[in-house]
mmCIF file of C-alpha atoms in Angstrom:
data_model
loop_
_atom_site.group_PDB
_atom_site.id
_atom_site.type_symbol
_atom_site.label_atom_id
_atom_site.label_comp_id
_atom_site.label_asym_id
_atom_site.label_seq_id
_atom_site.Cartn_x
_atom_site.Cartn_y
_atom_site.Cartn_z
ATOM 1 C CA ALA A 81 -3.150 8.323 -26.653
ATOM 2 C CA GLN A 82 -3.419 6.822 -23.204
ATOM 3 C CA SER A 83 -6.285 6.586 -20.745
ATOM 4 C CA VAL A 84 -6.475 5.492 -17.125
ATOM 5 C CA THR A 85 -9.564 4.146 -15.412
ATOM 6 C CA GLN A 86 -9.973 3.968 -11.671
ATOM 7 C CA LEU A 87 -13.286 2.208 -11.280
ATOM 8 C CA ASP A 88 -13.824 3.020 -7.620
ATOM 9 C CA SER A 89 -14.283 6.657 -6.708
ATOM 10 C CA GLN A 90 -14.458 5.832 -3.017
ATOM 11 C CA VAL A 91 -13.320 2.831 -0.971
ATOM 12 C CA PRO A 92 -14.322 2.701 2.687
ATOM 13 C CA VAL A 93 -12.523 0.157 4.852
ATOM 14 C CA PHE A 94 -11.941 -0.555 8.520
ATOM 15 C CA GLU A 95 -8.554 -0.150 10.110
ATOM 16 C CA GLU A 96 -6.293 -3.224 9.827
ATOM 17 C CA ALA A 97 -8.365 -4.648 6.973
ATOM 18 C CA PRO A 98 -6.824 -5.327 3.552
ATOM 19 C CA VAL A 99 -7.566 -3.031 0.632
ATOM 20 C CA GLU A 100 -7.214 -3.045 -3.141
ATOM 21 C CA LEU A 101 -7.523 0.045 -5.313
ATOM 22 C CA ARG A 102 -8.031 -0.801 -8.945
ATOM 23 C CA CYS A 103 -6.356 0.797 -11.935
ATOM 24 C CA ASN A 104 -6.709 -0.168 -15.582
ATOM 25 C CA TYR A 105 -5.084 1.618 -18.477
ATOM 26 C CA SER A 106 -5.310 1.747 -22.235
ATOM 27 C CA SER A 107 -2.343 2.515 -24.466
ATOM 28 C CA SER A 108 -1.084 1.651 -27.930
ATOM 29 C CA VAL A 109 2.532 1.838 -26.722
ATOM 30 C CA SER A 110 4.433 0.567 -23.713
ATOM 31 C CA VAL A 111 4.026 2.670 -20.604
ATOM 32 C CA TYR A 112 5.516 3.385 -17.245
ATOM 33 C CA LEU A 113 3.003 3.247 -14.387
ATOM 34 C CA PHE A 114 2.747 5.297 -11.239
ATOM 35 C CA TRP A 115 0.641 5.547 -8.104
ATOM 36 C CA TYR A 116 0.463 8.919 -6.379
ATOM 37 C CA VAL A 117 -1.078 9.733 -2.998
ATOM 38 C CA GLN A 118 -2.676 13.035 -2.035
ATOM 39 C CA TYR A 119 -3.225 13.743 1.652
ATOM 40 C CA PRO A 120 -5.775 16.426 2.610
ATOM 41 C CA ASN A 121 -4.765 19.934 1.572
ATOM 42 C CA GLN A 122 -1.538 18.747 0.000
ATOM 43 C CA GLY A 123 -0.165 18.104 -3.461
ATOM 44 C CA LEU A 124 0.285 14.698 -5.041
ATOM 45 C CA GLN A 125 3.372 12.719 -4.108
ATOM 46 C CA LEU A 126 4.753 9.528 -5.578
ATOM 47 C CA LEU A 127 3.832 6.314 -3.780
ATOM 48 C CA LEU A 128 5.447 3.788 -6.114
ATOM 49 C CA LYS A 129 6.185 3.191 -9.779
ATOM 50 C CA TYR A 130 6.773 0.416 -12.278
ATOM 51 C CA LEU A 131 9.376 0.930 -14.994
ATOM 52 C CA SER A 132 10.647 -2.545 -15.811
ATOM 53 C CA GLY A 133 11.766 -5.803 -14.231
ATOM 54 C CA SER A 134 9.763 -7.437 -11.447
ATOM 55 C CA THR A 135 6.081 -6.796 -11.952
ATOM 56 C CA LEU A 136 5.543 -6.412 -8.204
ATOM 57 C CA VAL A 137 6.679 -3.093 -6.763
ATOM 58 C CA GLU A 138 6.527 -1.945 -3.163
ATOM 59 C CA SER A 139 6.451 1.332 -1.285
ATOM 60 C CA ILE A 140 8.132 2.085 2.020
ATOM 61 C CA ASN A 141 4.823 2.247 3.892
ATOM 62 C CA GLY A 142 3.511 -1.202 3.045
ATOM 63 C CA PHE A 143 1.670 -0.634 -0.232
ATOM 64 C CA GLU A 144 2.396 -2.779 -3.253
ATOM 65 C CA ALA A 145 1.205 -2.832 -6.840
ATOM 66 C CA GLU A 146 1.442 -5.471 -9.515
ATOM 67 C CA PHE A 147 1.758 -4.754 -13.194
ATOM 68 C CA ASN A 148 -0.328 -7.140 -15.293
ATOM 69 C CA LYS A 149 0.353 -6.535 -18.962
ATOM 70 C CA SER A 150 -2.250 -8.945 -20.282
ATOM 71 C CA GLN A 151 -4.981 -7.321 -18.229
ATOM 72 C CA THR A 152 -3.512 -3.827 -18.593
ATOM 73 C CA SER A 153 -3.853 -3.330 -14.868
ATOM 74 C CA PHE A 154 -1.774 -1.897 -12.036
ATOM 75 C CA HIS A 155 -3.824 -2.482 -8.896
ATOM 76 C CA LEU A 156 -2.642 -1.116 -5.562
ATOM 77 C CA ARG A 157 -2.894 -3.253 -2.437
ATOM 78 C CA LYS A 158 -2.132 -3.100 1.242
ATOM 79 C CA PRO A 159 -2.663 -6.092 3.576
ATOM 80 C CA SER A 160 -3.520 -3.973 6.630
ATOM 81 C CA VAL A 161 -4.455 -0.303 6.433
ATOM 82 C CA HIS A 162 -4.024 2.418 9.053
ATOM 83 C CA ILE A 163 -6.093 5.492 9.756
ATOM 84 C CA SER A 164 -3.211 7.540 8.375
ATOM 85 C CA ASP A 165 -3.665 5.914 4.951
ATOM 86 C CA THR A 166 -6.852 7.918 4.469
ATOM 87 C CA ALA A 167 -6.143 9.920 1.311
ATOM 88 C CA GLU A 168 -6.838 10.235 -2.400
ATOM 89 C CA TYR A 169 -4.901 7.832 -4.621
ATOM 90 C CA PHE A 170 -4.167 8.471 -8.284
ATOM 91 C CA CYS A 171 -2.927 6.057 -10.909
ATOM 92 C CA ALA A 172 -0.952 7.525 -13.833
ATOM 93 C CA VAL A 173 0.868 6.397 -16.980
ATOM 94 C CA ILE A 174 3.526 7.847 -19.266
ATOM 95 C CA PRO A 175 4.615 6.359 -22.607
ATOM 96 C CA SER A 176 8.004 4.718 -22.129
ATOM 97 C CA SER A 177 9.182 6.089 -25.473
ATOM 98 C CA GLY A 178 7.908 8.300 -28.243
ATOM 99 C CA GLY A 179 4.554 10.011 -28.086
ATOM 100 C CA SER A 180 3.601 12.538 -25.470
ATOM 101 C CA TYR A 181 5.614 12.943 -22.307
ATOM 102 C CA ILE A 182 2.576 14.214 -20.462
ATOM 103 C CA PRO A 183 1.428 11.954 -17.597
ATOM 104 C CA THR A 184 -2.153 10.761 -17.899
ATOM 105 C CA PHE A 185 -3.949 10.516 -14.553
ATOM 106 C CA GLY A 186 -7.009 8.587 -13.476
ATOM 107 C CA ARG A 187 -9.902 10.293 -11.667
ATOM 108 C CA GLY A 188 -8.608 9.167 -8.307
ATOM 109 C CA THR A 189 -9.899 6.857 -5.571
ATOM 110 C CA SER A 190 -10.676 8.173 -2.123
ATOM 111 C CA LEU A 191 -9.572 5.663 0.512
ATOM 112 C CA ILE A 192 -11.420 6.182 3.771
ATOM 113 C CA VAL A 193 -10.151 4.177 6.724
ATOM 114 C CA HIS A 194 -12.550 3.887 9.647
ATOM 115 C CA PRO A 195 -11.451 3.031 13.202
ATOM 116 C CA ASP B 91 15.810 21.369 -2.775
ATOM 117 C CA ALA B 92 12.644 22.909 -1.345
ATOM 118 C CA GLY B 93 10.453 21.233 -3.923
ATOM 119 C CA VAL B 94 7.962 22.937 -6.187
ATOM 120 C CA ILE B 95 6.845 26.189 -4.618
ATOM 121 C CA GLN B 96 3.470 27.721 -5.362
ATOM 122 C CA SER B 97 2.041 31.017 -4.217
ATOM 123 C CA PRO B 98 -0.300 32.022 -2.873
ATOM 124 C CA ARG B 99 -1.635 28.955 -1.028
ATOM 125 C CA HIS B 100 -5.100 30.452 -0.867
ATOM 126 C CA GLU B 101 -6.712 33.158 -2.957
ATOM 127 C CA VAL B 102 -10.186 34.600 -2.606
ATOM 128 C CA THR B 103 -11.220 37.093 -5.225
ATOM 129 C CA GLU B 104 -14.324 38.685 -6.621
ATOM 130 C CA MET B 105 -15.764 37.756 -9.961
ATOM 131 C CA GLY B 106 -14.254 39.827 -12.735
ATOM 132 C CA GLN B 107 -10.921 40.368 -11.031
ATOM 133 C CA GLU B 108 -7.579 39.244 -12.416
ATOM 134 C CA VAL B 109 -5.870 36.384 -10.615
ATOM 135 C CA THR B 110 -2.223 35.384 -10.972
ATOM 136 C CA LEU B 111 -0.886 32.115 -9.633
ATOM 137 C CA ARG B 112 2.846 31.588 -9.349
ATOM 138 C CA CYS B 113 5.112 28.574 -9.486
ATOM 139 C CA LYS B 114 8.797 27.943 -8.937
ATOM 140 C CA PRO B 115 9.787 24.501 -10.251
ATOM 141 C CA ILE B 116 12.565 22.348 -8.880
ATOM 142 C CA SER B 117 15.932 23.542 -10.099
ATOM 143 C CA GLY B 118 17.145 21.549 -13.100
ATOM 144 C CA HIS B 119 13.711 20.323 -14.107
ATOM 145 C CA ASN B 120 12.907 21.048 -17.728
ATOM 146 C CA SER B 121 9.227 20.170 -17.786
ATOM 147 C CA LEU B 122 6.479 22.102 -16.036
ATOM 148 C CA PHE B 123 2.794 21.304 -15.819
ATOM 149 C CA TRP B 124 -0.224 23.258 -14.588
ATOM 150 C CA TYR B 125 -3.185 21.199 -13.388
ATOM 151 C CA ARG B 126 -6.616 22.100 -12.065
ATOM 152 C CA GLN B 127 -8.413 19.867 -9.579
ATOM 153 C CA THR B 128 -12.152 19.944 -8.894
ATOM 154 C CA MET B 129 -14.581 17.466 -7.409
ATOM 155 C CA MET B 130 -16.551 17.309 -10.636
ATOM 156 C CA ARG B 131 -13.735 16.917 -13.149
ATOM 157 C CA GLY B 132 -10.871 15.507 -11.122
ATOM 158 C CA LEU B 133 -7.308 16.432 -12.135
ATOM 159 C CA GLU B 134 -7.137 18.238 -15.481
ATOM 160 C CA LEU B 135 -3.970 19.205 -17.323
ATOM 161 C CA LEU B 136 -4.107 22.837 -18.365
ATOM 162 C CA ILE B 137 -0.729 23.378 -19.997
ATOM 163 C CA TYR B 138 2.678 21.731 -20.379
ATOM 164 C CA PHE B 139 5.975 23.579 -20.852
ATOM 165 C CA ASN B 140 9.278 22.040 -21.859
ATOM 166 C CA ASN B 141 12.437 24.183 -21.711
ATOM 167 C CA ASN B 142 10.195 27.209 -21.072
ATOM 168 C CA VAL B 143 8.231 26.659 -24.290
ATOM 169 C CA PRO B 144 4.499 25.804 -24.195
ATOM 170 C CA ILE B 145 4.181 22.392 -25.825
ATOM 171 C CA ASP B 146 0.558 21.528 -25.168
ATOM 172 C CA ASP B 147 -2.034 24.085 -24.088
ATOM 173 C CA SER B 148 -5.064 22.175 -25.301
ATOM 174 C CA GLY B 149 -6.353 21.950 -21.747
ATOM 175 C CA MET B 150 -6.578 25.691 -21.208
ATOM 176 C CA PRO B 151 -10.318 26.254 -20.824
ATOM 177 C CA GLU B 152 -10.700 29.486 -22.747
ATOM 178 C CA ASP B 153 -9.075 32.783 -23.594
ATOM 179 C CA ARG B 154 -9.496 34.018 -20.043
ATOM 180 C CA PHE B 155 -6.664 31.690 -19.058
ATOM 181 C CA SER B 156 -3.052 32.345 -19.980
ATOM 182 C CA ALA B 157 0.249 30.900 -18.804
ATOM 183 C CA LYS B 158 3.824 32.042 -19.182
ATOM 184 C CA MET B 159 7.232 30.713 -18.346
ATOM 185 C CA PRO B 160 9.699 33.576 -18.813
ATOM 186 C CA ASN B 161 12.618 31.544 -17.464
ATOM 187 C CA ALA B 162 13.459 28.113 -16.120
ATOM 188 C CA SER B 163 12.683 29.030 -12.539
ATOM 189 C CA PHE B 164 9.321 30.760 -12.772
ATOM 190 C CA SER B 165 5.887 30.306 -14.291
ATOM 191 C CA THR B 166 2.562 32.078 -13.936
ATOM 192 C CA LEU B 167 -1.018 31.132 -14.614
ATOM 193 C CA LYS B 168 -3.324 34.100 -15.069
ATOM 194 C CA ILE B 169 -7.105 34.230 -15.162
ATOM 195 C CA GLN B 170 -8.660 37.439 -16.437
ATOM 196 C CA PRO B 171 -11.487 38.004 -15.779
ATOM 197 C CA SER B 172 -12.124 35.373 -13.135
ATOM 198 C CA GLU B 173 -15.505 33.631 -12.760
ATOM 199 C CA PRO B 174 -17.010 31.557 -9.923
ATOM 200 C CA ARG B 175 -16.648 28.377 -12.014
ATOM 201 C CA ASP B 176 -12.879 28.887 -11.931
ATOM 202 C CA SER B 177 -12.901 28.015 -8.229
ATOM 203 C CA ALA B 178 -10.609 25.010 -7.835
ATOM 204 C CA VAL B 179 -7.217 23.918 -6.570
ATOM 205 C CA TYR B 180 -4.488 24.681 -9.079
ATOM 206 C CA PHE B 181 -1.328 22.591 -9.001
ATOM 207 C CA CYS B 182 2.022 23.169 -10.578
ATOM 208 C CA ALA B 183 4.302 20.174 -11.132
ATOM 209 C CA SER B 184 7.788 19.806 -12.559
ATOM 210 C CA SER B 185 9.818 16.921 -13.888
ATOM 211 C CA PRO B 186 13.276 16.327 -15.339
ATOM 212 C CA ASP B 187 13.783 16.421 -19.088
ATOM 213 C CA ARG B 188 11.428 14.175 -21.036
ATOM 214 C CA GLY B 189 14.353 11.918 -21.774
ATOM 215 C CA GLN B 190 14.013 10.673 -18.212
ATOM 216 C CA ARG B 191 10.478 9.390 -18.460
ATOM 217 C CA GLY B 192 10.823 7.054 -15.550
ATOM 218 C CA THR B 193 11.080 9.971 -13.169
ATOM 219 C CA GLU B 194 7.858 11.098 -11.641
ATOM 220 C CA ALA B 195 6.375 14.571 -11.624
ATOM 221 C CA PHE B 196 6.851 16.558 -8.424
ATOM 222 C CA PHE B 197 3.839 18.552 -7.321
ATOM 223 C CA GLY B 198 3.558 21.783 -5.385
ATOM 224 C CA GLN B 199 1.144 22.209 -2.487
ATOM 225 C CA GLY B 200 -1.406 23.871 -4.732
ATOM 226 C CA THR B 201 -3.284 27.166 -4.732
ATOM 227 C CA ARG B 202 -6.888 27.010 -3.579
ATOM 228 C CA LEU B 203 -8.753 29.633 -5.604
ATOM 229 C CA THR B 204 -12.200 30.814 -4.601
ATOM 230 C CA VAL B 205 -14.013 33.262 -6.858
ATOM 231 C CA VAL B 206 -17.056 34.849 -5.245
#
């Protein structure tokens, strides 16, 4: 079985400041990792994912996440946030083979960007 | 493709009434998930279908909840009778066959259910 821990339920930050949203996972098998974003009154949508290769992955809107196998982490970062980045962010994992195909989600982190 | 389509977007009902939520997955996707989102419990998986067959329904809270997928393009989640504690946002998500695990799940806009 897999589990995902997002330690911060809420992260307030000022506009143009850097931010890091933390994600740690536990799994007995190799996993694929995902970050989803949920804007108010909308469904979740993919922000970025790690499948293989370079451990640093980027999204089109300036977010990046780094897969650290030894620390079982997949933290999300952005060097300078905008008001429009205010949203709920979810980390998720899926076993890369075998086991359950069901994605396991963290509890989510609410990013609040203040002007 | 229009994405995953859920209806209705909002539902307000009285306690004891039957509620049916509907979902149309993305064409060609073989996996379908129903999730419930609340402030207290976050995002909970209710049930997972693959090729229209329920594979894991361990998240269904109790017998008042039931889900069906009569064909590849339609699924329903029914609550009968509804209770105030069922108030939540219910999401449907679909994904390609489980052989393509690197592909993410695509979520609908959700149905906000309020039971009064």
